[in-house]
């Protein structure tokens, strides 16, 4: 669902003027990415707490071998398309990258995630205690946010990454958090709902300043709902969720090409093409020769 909402966000960014009802979709991208960050921080913490030493010893090999192959492949394809189809020079592409626009459109998220992985590893390796590691992780995340803001890169580079730390601390204190949410749902859920509304209103007023509040509030609300409500997801969404990372990469490739299409064509080609390309990437990523290469 998050991957589909990100596709809708990028569609609204391109065609909001021609189809005004899609302009509101532009709010879905940052909040959806925040949920992705939340899940990343949560998953890292859960895996680390199970076996700290063993997990850190193979951390980079396992994480990067999963993250990098499809990302590198589509980055190379994107560079080729920008040179051949869009007639951009290598200097143009490099200059754009320096100013916060990676060769593969919308792939800033991958670079931010790679940074977070390194920050997580350093924090856990140096602090060796979950709370202290989390504090250092927050400090390194703030450092990242300050740096990319000073560089003048887009607000999307930093507005949602702090949600990963929320996921980290929720995982570290999951028993206490889940117990509080379950036993005091009538109090916790309304408070979270109010915080979400306030954050949304603040972000609508001054997005460049208050968007991080919204991207912190939404994942917390989603987590609380999941803890207190049993949700049965449609099989199609469950299937797409199995390769949602590849969907994000694939839509990034197509996002750079849809401005050259009409909205009526893009509204079909963009989501369907993204899912189909992502599925092929997912199958490619599971081929035996890649497993041997990683080993």
PDB file of C-alpha atoms in Angstrom:
ATOM      1  CA  UNK A   1       0.000   0.000   0.000  1.00  0.00           C
ATOM      2  CA  UNK A   2       2.824   2.413   0.857  1.00  0.00           C
ATOM      3  CA  UNK A   3       4.549   1.743  -2.462  1.00  0.00           C
ATOM      4  CA  UNK A   4       1.310   2.439  -4.341  1.00  0.00           C
ATOM      5  CA  UNK A   5       0.767   5.686  -2.418  1.00  0.00           C
ATOM      6  CA  UNK A   6       4.274   6.815  -3.379  1.00  0.00           C
ATOM      7  CA  UNK A   7       3.425   6.171  -7.029  1.00  0.00           C
ATOM      8  CA  UNK A   8       0.301   8.308  -6.576  1.00  0.00           C
ATOM      9  CA  UNK A   9       2.384  11.050  -4.966  1.00  0.00           C
ATOM     10  CA  UNK A  10       4.754  11.277  -7.907  1.00  0.00           C
ATOM     11  CA  UNK A  11       1.844  11.169 -10.359  1.00  0.00           C
ATOM     12  CA  UNK A  12       0.239  14.118  -8.545  1.00  0.00           C
ATOM     13  CA  UNK A  13       3.492  16.042  -8.610  1.00  0.00           C
ATOM     14  CA  UNK A  14       3.675  15.747 -12.398  1.00  0.00           C
ATOM     15  CA  UNK A  15       0.016  16.017 -13.427  1.00  0.00           C
ATOM     16  CA  UNK A  16      -1.515  18.045 -10.574  1.00  0.00           C
ATOM     17  CA  UNK A  17      -1.948  21.074 -12.838  1.00  0.00           C
ATOM     18  CA  UNK A  18      -3.703  19.087 -15.565  1.00  0.00           C
ATOM     19  CA  UNK A  19      -5.734  16.915 -13.191  1.00  0.00           C
ATOM     20  CA  UNK A  20      -6.257  19.171 -10.132  1.00  0.00           C
ATOM     21  CA  UNK A  21      -7.884  16.414  -8.054  1.00  0.00           C
ATOM     22  CA  UNK A  22      -4.522  14.597  -8.006  1.00  0.00           C
ATOM     23  CA  UNK A  23      -2.599  17.532  -6.519  1.00  0.00           C
ATOM     24  CA  UNK A  24      -3.531  16.421  -2.997  1.00  0.00           C
ATOM     25  CA  UNK A  25      -1.792  13.114  -3.635  1.00  0.00           C
ATOM     26  CA  UNK A  26       1.512  14.968  -3.180  1.00  0.00           C
ATOM     27  CA  UNK A  27       1.088  14.610   0.589  1.00  0.00           C
ATOM     28  CA  UNK A  28       1.194  10.820   0.471  1.00  0.00           C
ATOM     29  CA  UNK A  29       4.844  10.407  -0.516  1.00  0.00           C
ATOM     30  CA  UNK A  30       6.617  11.798   2.543  1.00  0.00           C
ATOM     31  CA  UNK A  31       4.273  10.083   4.986  1.00  0.00           C
ATOM     32  CA  UNK A  32       4.537   6.755   3.159  1.00  0.00           C
ATOM     33  CA  UNK A  33       8.328   6.966   3.130  1.00  0.00           C
ATOM     34  CA  UNK A  34       8.181   7.759   6.853  1.00  0.00           C
ATOM     35  CA  UNK A  35       6.370   4.464   7.404  1.00  0.00           C
ATOM     36  CA  UNK A  36       9.078   2.705   5.383  1.00  0.00           C
ATOM     37  CA  UNK A  37      11.712   4.336   7.595  1.00  0.00           C
ATOM     38  CA  UNK A  38       9.749   3.342  10.708  1.00  0.00           C
ATOM     39  CA  UNK A  39       9.689  -0.294   9.585  1.00  0.00           C
ATOM     40  CA  UNK A  40      13.399  -0.179   8.778  1.00  0.00           C
ATOM     41  CA  UNK A  41      14.316   1.113  12.232  1.00  0.00           C
ATOM     42  CA  UNK A  42      11.951  -1.377  13.862  1.00  0.00           C
ATOM     43  CA  UNK A  43      13.329  -4.313  11.877  1.00  0.00           C
ATOM     44  CA  UNK A  44      16.949  -3.382  12.560  1.00  0.00           C
ATOM     45  CA  UNK A  45      16.315  -3.184  16.299  1.00  0.00           C
ATOM     46  CA  UNK A  46      14.405  -6.485  16.445  1.00  0.00           C
ATOM     47  CA  UNK A  47      17.153  -8.333  14.557  1.00  0.00           C
ATOM     48  CA  UNK A  48      19.891  -6.752  16.662  1.00  0.00           C
ATOM     49  CA  UNK A  49      18.229  -7.587  19.983  1.00  0.00           C
ATOM     50  CA  UNK A  50      17.884 -11.262  19.055  1.00  0.00           C
ATOM     51  CA  UNK A  51      21.642 -11.822  18.600  1.00  0.00           C
ATOM     52  CA  UNK A  52      23.692  -8.594  18.836  1.00  0.00           C
ATOM     53  CA  UNK A  53      27.170  -9.966  18.114  1.00  0.00           C
ATOM     54  CA  UNK A  54      26.152 -12.329  15.316  1.00  0.00           C
ATOM     55  CA  UNK A  55      23.917  -9.728  13.688  1.00  0.00           C
ATOM     56  CA  UNK A  56      26.584  -7.024  13.583  1.00  0.00           C
ATOM     57  CA  UNK A  57      29.246  -9.438  12.319  1.00  0.00           C
ATOM     58  CA  UNK A  58      27.338 -10.001   9.047  1.00  0.00           C
ATOM     59  CA  UNK A  59      25.399  -6.743   9.014  1.00  0.00           C
ATOM     60  CA  UNK A  60      26.820  -5.036   5.930  1.00  0.00           C
ATOM     61  CA  UNK A  61      27.114  -8.171   3.809  1.00  0.00           C
ATOM     62  CA  UNK A  62      23.481  -9.124   4.369  1.00  0.00           C
ATOM     63  CA  UNK A  63      21.993  -5.641   4.231  1.00  0.00           C
ATOM     64  CA  UNK A  64      23.904  -4.303   1.259  1.00  0.00           C
ATOM     65  CA  UNK A  65      23.624  -7.535  -0.744  1.00  0.00           C
ATOM     66  CA  UNK A  66      19.857  -7.177  -0.506  1.00  0.00           C
ATOM     67  CA  UNK A  67      19.749  -3.433  -1.112  1.00  0.00           C
ATOM     68  CA  UNK A  68      22.387  -2.726  -3.739  1.00  0.00           C
ATOM     69  CA  UNK A  69      22.011  -5.133  -6.736  1.00  0.00           C
ATOM     70  CA  UNK A  70      18.591  -3.899  -7.983  1.00  0.00           C
ATOM     71  CA  UNK A  71      19.464  -0.324  -7.039  1.00  0.00           C
ATOM     72  CA  UNK A  72      22.751  -0.332  -8.968  1.00  0.00           C
ATOM     73  CA  UNK A  73      21.116  -2.034 -11.950  1.00  0.00           C
ATOM     74  CA  UNK A  74      18.323   0.531 -12.261  1.00  0.00           C
ATOM     75  CA  UNK A  75      20.741   3.409 -11.649  1.00  0.00           C
ATOM     76  CA  UNK A  76      22.788   2.259 -14.643  1.00  0.00           C
ATOM     77  CA  UNK A  77      19.600   1.937 -16.718  1.00  0.00           C
ATOM     78  CA  UNK A  78      18.479   5.426 -15.618  1.00  0.00           C
ATOM     79  CA  UNK A  79      21.828   6.957 -16.611  1.00  0.00           C
ATOM     80  CA  UNK A  80      21.569   5.275 -20.006  1.00  0.00           C
ATOM     81  CA  UNK A  81      18.028   6.558 -20.555  1.00  0.00           C
ATOM     82  CA  UNK A  82      18.950  10.086 -19.508  1.00  0.00           C
ATOM     83  CA  UNK A  83      21.855  10.174 -21.944  1.00  0.00           C
ATOM     84  CA  UNK A  84      20.194   8.369 -24.856  1.00  0.00           C
ATOM     85  CA  UNK A  85      16.522   9.329 -24.562  1.00  0.00           C
ATOM     86  CA  UNK A  86      16.588  12.670 -22.729  1.00  0.00           C
ATOM     87  CA  UNK A  87      19.881  13.851 -24.270  1.00  0.00           C
ATOM     88  CA  UNK A  88      21.486  14.764 -20.948  1.00  0.00           C
ATOM     89  CA  UNK A  89      25.268  14.777 -20.658  1.00  0.00           C
ATOM     90  CA  UNK A  90      27.282  12.996 -18.008  1.00  0.00           C
ATOM     91  CA  UNK A  91      28.194  16.421 -16.611  1.00  0.00           C
ATOM     92  CA  UNK A  92      24.507  17.314 -16.283  1.00  0.00           C
ATOM     93  CA  UNK A  93      23.781  14.092 -14.420  1.00  0.00           C
ATOM     94  CA  UNK A  94      26.759  14.562 -12.102  1.00  0.00           C
ATOM     95  CA  UNK A  95      25.845  18.198 -11.446  1.00  0.00           C
ATOM     96  CA  UNK A  96      22.299  17.169 -10.580  1.00  0.00           C
ATOM     97  CA  UNK A  97      23.610  14.531  -8.188  1.00  0.00           C
ATOM     98  CA  UNK A  98      25.788  17.116  -6.429  1.00  0.00           C
ATOM     99  CA  UNK A  99      22.698  19.266  -5.943  1.00  0.00           C
ATOM    100  CA  UNK A 100      20.633  16.445  -4.446  1.00  0.00           C
ATOM    101  CA  UNK A 101      19.131  14.797  -7.546  1.00  0.00           C
ATOM    102  CA  UNK A 102      20.480  11.222  -7.920  1.00  0.00           C
ATOM    103  CA  UNK A 103      20.758   9.635 -11.403  1.00  0.00           C
ATOM    104  CA  UNK A 104      17.875   7.268 -10.619  1.00  0.00           C
ATOM    105  CA  UNK A 105      14.872   9.509  -9.995  1.00  0.00           C
ATOM    106  CA  UNK A 106      13.528   9.498  -6.398  1.00  0.00           C
ATOM    107  CA  UNK A 107      16.371   7.242  -5.218  1.00  0.00           C
ATOM    108  CA  UNK A 108      17.329   9.734  -2.495  1.00  0.00           C
ATOM    109  CA  UNK A 109      15.548   7.340  -0.124  1.00  0.00           C
ATOM    110  CA  UNK A 110      18.102   4.608  -0.827  1.00  0.00           C
ATOM    111  CA  UNK A 111      21.036   6.925  -0.077  1.00  0.00           C
ATOM    112  CA  UNK A 112      19.341   8.077   3.131  1.00  0.00           C
ATOM    113  CA  UNK A 113      18.708   4.450   4.098  1.00  0.00           C
ATOM    114  CA  UNK A 114      22.344   3.519   3.417  1.00  0.00           C
ATOM    115  CA  UNK A 115      23.436   6.336   5.708  1.00  0.00           C
ATOM    116  CA  UNK A 116      21.036   5.135   8.384  1.00  0.00           C
ATOM    117  CA  UNK A 117      22.419   1.604   8.131  1.00  0.00           C
ATOM    118  CA  UNK A 118      25.951   2.891   8.707  1.00  0.00           C
ATOM    119  CA  UNK A 119      24.768   5.091  11.597  1.00  0.00           C
ATOM    120  CA  UNK A 120      22.955   2.126  13.141  1.00  0.00           C
ATOM    121  CA  UNK A 121      26.014  -0.093  12.872  1.00  0.00           C
ATOM    122  CA  UNK A 122      28.327   2.506  14.411  1.00  0.00           C
ATOM    123  CA  UNK A 123      25.887   3.251  17.221  1.00  0.00           C
ATOM    124  CA  UNK A 124      25.405  -0.390  18.180  1.00  0.00           C
ATOM    125  CA  UNK A 125      29.091  -1.231  17.792  1.00  0.00           C
ATOM    126  CA  UNK A 126      30.318   1.677  19.901  1.00  0.00           C
ATOM    127  CA  UNK A 127      27.581   1.932  22.543  1.00  0.00           C
ATOM    128  CA  UNK A 128      26.772  -1.792  23.020  1.00  0.00           C
ATOM    129  CA  UNK A 129      23.591  -0.985  24.913  1.00  0.00           C
ATOM    130  CA  UNK A 130      20.218  -0.405  23.207  1.00  0.00           C
ATOM    131  CA  UNK A 131      19.323   2.881  24.907  1.00  0.00           C
ATOM    132  CA  UNK A 132      22.747   4.442  24.461  1.00  0.00           C
ATOM    133  CA  UNK A 133      22.915   3.181  20.888  1.00  0.00           C
ATOM    134  CA  UNK A 134      19.515   4.750  20.226  1.00  0.00           C
ATOM    135  CA  UNK A 135      20.637   8.092  21.618  1.00  0.00           C
ATOM    136  CA  UNK A 136      23.720   8.065  19.404  1.00  0.00           C
ATOM    137  CA  UNK A 137      21.556   7.043  16.452  1.00  0.00           C
ATOM    138  CA  UNK A 138      19.275  10.042  17.031  1.00  0.00           C
ATOM    139  CA  UNK A 139      22.344  12.317  17.198  1.00  0.00           C
ATOM    140  CA  UNK A 140      23.716  10.932  13.922  1.00  0.00           C
ATOM    141  CA  UNK A 141      20.308  11.315  12.294  1.00  0.00           C
ATOM    142  CA  UNK A 142      20.140  14.958  13.394  1.00  0.00           C
ATOM    143  CA  UNK A 143      23.639  15.478  11.982  1.00  0.00           C
ATOM    144  CA  UNK A 144      22.455  14.043   8.662  1.00  0.00           C
ATOM    145  CA  UNK A 145      19.386  16.303   8.655  1.00  0.00           C
ATOM    146  CA  UNK A 146      21.461  19.409   9.379  1.00  0.00           C
ATOM    147  CA  UNK A 147      24.001  18.563   6.676  1.00  0.00           C
ATOM    148  CA  UNK A 148      21.523  17.920   3.861  1.00  0.00           C
ATOM    149  CA  UNK A 149      19.573  21.036   4.810  1.00  0.00           C
ATOM    150  CA  UNK A 150      22.744  23.127   4.740  1.00  0.00           C
ATOM    151  CA  UNK A 151      23.540  21.657   1.321  1.00  0.00           C
ATOM    152  CA  UNK A 152      20.223  23.022   0.091  1.00  0.00           C
ATOM    153  CA  UNK A 153      18.864  19.657  -0.991  1.00  0.00           C
ATOM    154  CA  UNK A 154      15.111  19.084  -1.106  1.00  0.00           C
ATOM    155  CA  UNK A 155      13.201  18.754   2.137  1.00  0.00           C
ATOM    156  CA  UNK A 156      12.288  15.172   1.257  1.00  0.00           C
ATOM    157  CA  UNK A 157      15.916  14.239   1.996  1.00  0.00           C
ATOM    158  CA  UNK A 158      15.442  14.840   5.711  1.00  0.00           C
ATOM    159  CA  UNK A 159      11.757  15.332   6.581  1.00  0.00           C
ATOM    160  CA  UNK A 160      10.951  11.653   7.217  1.00  0.00           C
ATOM    161  CA  UNK A 161      14.173   9.895   8.270  1.00  0.00           C
ATOM    162  CA  UNK A 162      13.654  10.505  12.005  1.00  0.00           C
ATOM    163  CA  UNK A 163      10.725   8.074  11.845  1.00  0.00           C
ATOM    164  CA  UNK A 164      13.326   5.292  11.651  1.00  0.00           C
ATOM    165  CA  UNK A 165      14.399   6.148  15.188  1.00  0.00           C
ATOM    166  CA  UNK A 166      10.795   6.006  16.373  1.00  0.00           C
ATOM    167  CA  UNK A 167      10.646   2.493  14.957  1.00  0.00           C
ATOM    168  CA  UNK A 168      13.926   1.641  16.678  1.00  0.00           C
ATOM    169  CA  UNK A 169      12.732   2.721  20.129  1.00  0.00           C
ATOM    170  CA  UNK A 170       9.310   1.111  19.675  1.00  0.00           C
ATOM    171  CA  UNK A 171      11.086  -2.194  18.978  1.00  0.00           C
ATOM    172  CA  UNK A 172      13.480  -1.803  21.915  1.00  0.00           C
ATOM    173  CA  UNK A 173      10.580  -1.159  24.304  1.00  0.00           C
ATOM    174  CA  UNK A 174       7.968  -3.142  22.379  1.00  0.00           C
ATOM    175  CA  UNK A 175       6.557  -5.028  25.350  1.00  0.00           C
ATOM    176  CA  UNK A 176       5.884  -1.865  27.326  1.00  0.00           C
ATOM    177  CA  UNK A 177       4.646   0.033  24.260  1.00  0.00           C
ATOM    178  CA  UNK A 178       2.308  -2.739  23.083  1.00  0.00           C
ATOM    179  CA  UNK A 179       0.963  -3.241  26.605  1.00  0.00           C
ATOM    180  CA  UNK A 180       0.258   0.473  27.027  1.00  0.00           C
ATOM    181  CA  UNK A 181      -1.464   0.689  23.634  1.00  0.00           C
ATOM    182  CA  UNK A 182      -3.565  -2.461  24.187  1.00  0.00           C
ATOM    183  CA  UNK A 183      -4.623  -1.783  27.760  1.00  0.00           C
ATOM    184  CA  UNK A 184      -5.192   1.949  27.343  1.00  0.00           C
ATOM    185  CA  UNK A 185      -6.399   2.044  23.763  1.00  0.00           C
ATOM    186  CA  UNK A 186      -9.330   4.361  24.590  1.00  0.00           C
ATOM    187  CA  UNK A 187      -6.851   6.940  25.824  1.00  0.00           C
ATOM    188  CA  UNK A 188      -3.852   6.307  23.572  1.00  0.00           C
ATOM    189  CA  UNK A 189      -5.651   6.160  20.210  1.00  0.00           C
ATOM    190  CA  UNK A 190      -7.516   9.486  20.630  1.00  0.00           C
ATOM    191  CA  UNK A 191      -4.313  11.178  21.790  1.00  0.00           C
ATOM    192  CA  UNK A 192      -2.444   9.840  18.765  1.00  0.00           C
ATOM    193  CA  UNK A 193      -5.305  10.914  16.488  1.00  0.00           C
ATOM    194  CA  UNK A 194      -5.190  14.443  17.901  1.00  0.00           C
ATOM    195  CA  UNK A 195      -1.407  14.559  17.493  1.00  0.00           C
ATOM    196  CA  UNK A 196      -1.787  13.456  13.880  1.00  0.00           C
ATOM    197  CA  UNK A 197      -4.382  16.162  13.157  1.00  0.00           C
ATOM    198  CA  UNK A 198      -2.263  18.864  14.795  1.00  0.00           C
ATOM    199  CA  UNK A 199       0.834  17.718  12.903  1.00  0.00           C
ATOM    200  CA  UNK A 200      -1.086  17.666   9.610  1.00  0.00           C
ATOM    201  CA  UNK A 201      -2.446  21.183  10.169  1.00  0.00           C
ATOM    202  CA  UNK A 202       1.015  22.467  11.077  1.00  0.00           C
ATOM    203  CA  UNK A 203       2.548  20.835   8.000  1.00  0.00           C
ATOM    204  CA  UNK A 204      -0.179  22.313   5.796  1.00  0.00           C
ATOM    205  CA  UNK A 205       0.602  25.752   7.253  1.00  0.00           C
ATOM    206  CA  UNK A 206       4.429  25.608   6.861  1.00  0.00           C
ATOM    207  CA  UNK A 207       5.426  22.378   5.216  1.00  0.00           C
ATOM    208  CA  UNK A 208       9.135  23.188   5.101  1.00  0.00           C
ATOM    209  CA  UNK A 209       9.236  23.404   8.901  1.00  0.00           C
ATOM    210  CA  UNK A 210       6.514  21.071  10.194  1.00  0.00           C
ATOM    211  CA  UNK A 211       6.522  18.163   7.732  1.00  0.00           C
ATOM    212  CA  UNK A 212       8.799  16.169  10.120  1.00  0.00           C
ATOM    213  CA  UNK A 213       6.059  16.335  12.767  1.00  0.00           C
ATOM    214  CA  UNK A 214       3.616  14.723  10.362  1.00  0.00           C
ATOM    215  CA  UNK A 215       6.087  12.039   9.316  1.00  0.00           C
ATOM    216  CA  UNK A 216       6.657  11.184  12.988  1.00  0.00           C
ATOM    217  CA  UNK A 217       2.978  11.128  13.945  1.00  0.00           C
ATOM    218  CA  UNK A 218       1.622   8.991  11.118  1.00  0.00           C
ATOM    219  CA  UNK A 219       3.817   5.880  11.634  1.00  0.00           C
ATOM    220  CA  UNK A 220       3.021   5.977  15.358  1.00  0.00           C
ATOM    221  CA  UNK A 221      -0.722   6.020  14.603  1.00  0.00           C
ATOM    222  CA  UNK A 222      -0.388   3.227  12.031  1.00  0.00           C
ATOM    223  CA  UNK A 223       1.545   1.095  14.530  1.00  0.00           C
ATOM    224  CA  UNK A 224      -1.048   1.669  17.259  1.00  0.00           C
ATOM    225  CA  UNK A 225      -3.874   0.699  14.906  1.00  0.00           C
ATOM    226  CA  UNK A 226      -2.059  -2.495  13.898  1.00  0.00           C
ATOM    227  CA  UNK A 227      -1.518  -3.412  17.551  1.00  0.00           C
ATOM    228  CA  UNK A 228      -5.165  -2.875  18.493  1.00  0.00           C
ATOM    229  CA  UNK A 229      -6.981  -3.914  15.312  1.00  0.00           C
ATOM    230  CA  UNK A 230      -6.708  -7.081  13.253  1.00  0.00           C
ATOM    231  CA  UNK A 231      -6.558  -6.081   9.591  1.00  0.00           C
ATOM    232  CA  UNK A 232      -7.151  -8.548   6.761  1.00  0.00           C
ATOM    233  CA  UNK A 233      -5.279  -7.310   3.695  1.00  0.00           C
ATOM    234  CA  UNK A 234      -6.341  -8.107   0.116  1.00  0.00           C
ATOM    235  CA  UNK A 235      -4.190 -10.766  -1.536  1.00  0.00           C
ATOM    236  CA  UNK A 236      -3.071  -8.355  -4.249  1.00  0.00           C
ATOM    237  CA  UNK A 237      -1.580  -5.973  -1.689  1.00  0.00           C
ATOM    238  CA  UNK A 238       0.070  -8.854   0.165  1.00  0.00           C
ATOM    239  CA  UNK A 239       1.626 -10.024  -3.115  1.00  0.00           C
ATOM    240  CA  UNK A 240       2.914  -6.557  -4.021  1.00  0.00           C
ATOM    241  CA  UNK A 241       4.193  -6.143  -0.453  1.00  0.00           C
ATOM    242  CA  UNK A 242       6.546  -9.045  -1.056  1.00  0.00           C
ATOM    243  CA  UNK A 243       8.596  -6.872  -3.400  1.00  0.00           C
ATOM    244  CA  UNK A 244       7.679  -3.353  -2.276  1.00  0.00           C
ATOM    245  CA  UNK A 245      11.351  -2.298  -2.241  1.00  0.00           C
ATOM    246  CA  UNK A 246      11.640  -3.138  -5.931  1.00  0.00           C
ATOM    247  CA  UNK A 247       8.366  -1.269  -6.567  1.00  0.00           C
ATOM    248  CA  UNK A 248       9.928   1.842  -5.089  1.00  0.00           C
ATOM    249  CA  UNK A 249      12.985   1.502  -7.335  1.00  0.00           C
ATOM    250  CA  UNK A 250      10.924   0.764 -10.436  1.00  0.00           C
ATOM    251  CA  UNK A 251       8.568   3.692  -9.953  1.00  0.00           C
ATOM    252  CA  UNK A 252      11.633   5.909  -9.554  1.00  0.00           C
ATOM    253  CA  UNK A 253      12.813   4.884 -13.003  1.00  0.00           C
ATOM    254  CA  UNK A 254       9.402   5.475 -14.586  1.00  0.00           C
ATOM    255  CA  UNK A 255       8.839   8.713 -12.641  1.00  0.00           C
ATOM    256  CA  UNK A 256      11.515  10.368 -14.757  1.00  0.00           C
ATOM    257  CA  UNK A 257       9.745   9.352 -17.960  1.00  0.00           C
ATOM    258  CA  UNK A 258       6.038   9.970 -17.236  1.00  0.00           C
ATOM    259  CA  UNK A 259       6.281  13.776 -17.763  1.00  0.00           C
ATOM    260  CA  UNK A 260       6.552  12.944 -21.477  1.00  0.00           C
ATOM    261  CA  UNK A 261       3.207  11.079 -21.414  1.00  0.00           C
ATOM    262  CA  UNK A 262      -0.377  12.260 -21.197  1.00  0.00           C
ATOM    263  CA  UNK A 263      -2.103  11.862 -17.812  1.00  0.00           C
ATOM    264  CA  UNK A 264      -4.562   9.313 -19.245  1.00  0.00           C
ATOM    265  CA  UNK A 265      -1.699   7.081 -20.418  1.00  0.00           C
ATOM    266  CA  UNK A 266       0.492   7.647 -17.363  1.00  0.00           C
ATOM    267  CA  UNK A 267      -2.254   6.841 -14.838  1.00  0.00           C
ATOM    268  CA  UNK A 268      -2.307   3.284 -16.209  1.00  0.00           C
ATOM    269  CA  UNK A 269       1.271   2.823 -17.364  1.00  0.00           C
ATOM    270  CA  UNK A 270       2.929   4.243 -14.252  1.00  0.00           C
ATOM    271  CA  UNK A 271       1.483   1.902 -11.582  1.00  0.00           C
ATOM    272  CA  UNK A 272       1.141  -1.172 -13.789  1.00  0.00           C
ATOM    273  CA  UNK A 273       4.602  -0.717 -15.309  1.00  0.00           C
ATOM    274  CA  UNK A 274       6.157  -0.123 -11.888  1.00  0.00           C
ATOM    275  CA  UNK A 275       4.672  -3.316 -10.437  1.00  0.00           C
ATOM    276  CA  UNK A 276       5.601  -5.421 -13.476  1.00  0.00           C
ATOM    277  CA  UNK A 277       9.172  -4.115 -13.598  1.00  0.00           C
ATOM    278  CA  UNK A 278       9.493  -4.573  -9.839  1.00  0.00           C
ATOM    279  CA  UNK A 279       8.340  -8.177 -10.078  1.00  0.00           C
ATOM    280  CA  UNK A 280      10.972  -8.878 -12.754  1.00  0.00           C
ATOM    281  CA  UNK A 281      13.607  -7.233 -10.566  1.00  0.00           C
ATOM    282  CA  UNK A 282      12.474  -9.350  -7.628  1.00  0.00           C
ATOM    283  CA  UNK A 283      12.754 -12.534  -9.648  1.00  0.00           C
ATOM    284  CA  UNK A 284      16.156 -11.436 -10.991  1.00  0.00           C
ATOM    285  CA  UNK A 285      17.336 -10.746  -7.455  1.00  0.00           C
ATOM    286  CA  UNK A 286      16.559 -14.329  -6.488  1.00  0.00           C
ATOM    287  CA  UNK A 287      18.503 -15.970  -9.314  1.00  0.00           C
ATOM    288  CA  UNK A 288      21.149 -18.521  -8.245  1.00  0.00           C
ATOM    289  CA  UNK A 289      24.119 -16.703  -9.788  1.00  0.00           C
ATOM    290  CA  UNK A 290      23.435 -13.653  -7.594  1.00  0.00           C
ATOM    291  CA  UNK A 291      23.403 -15.870  -4.505  1.00  0.00           C
ATOM    292  CA  UNK A 292      26.807 -17.263  -5.527  1.00  0.00           C
ATOM    293  CA  UNK A 293      28.104 -13.749  -6.178  1.00  0.00           C
ATOM    294  CA  UNK A 294      26.992 -12.606  -2.720  1.00  0.00           C
ATOM    295  CA  UNK A 295      28.583 -15.633  -1.085  1.00  0.00           C
TER     296      UNK A 295
END
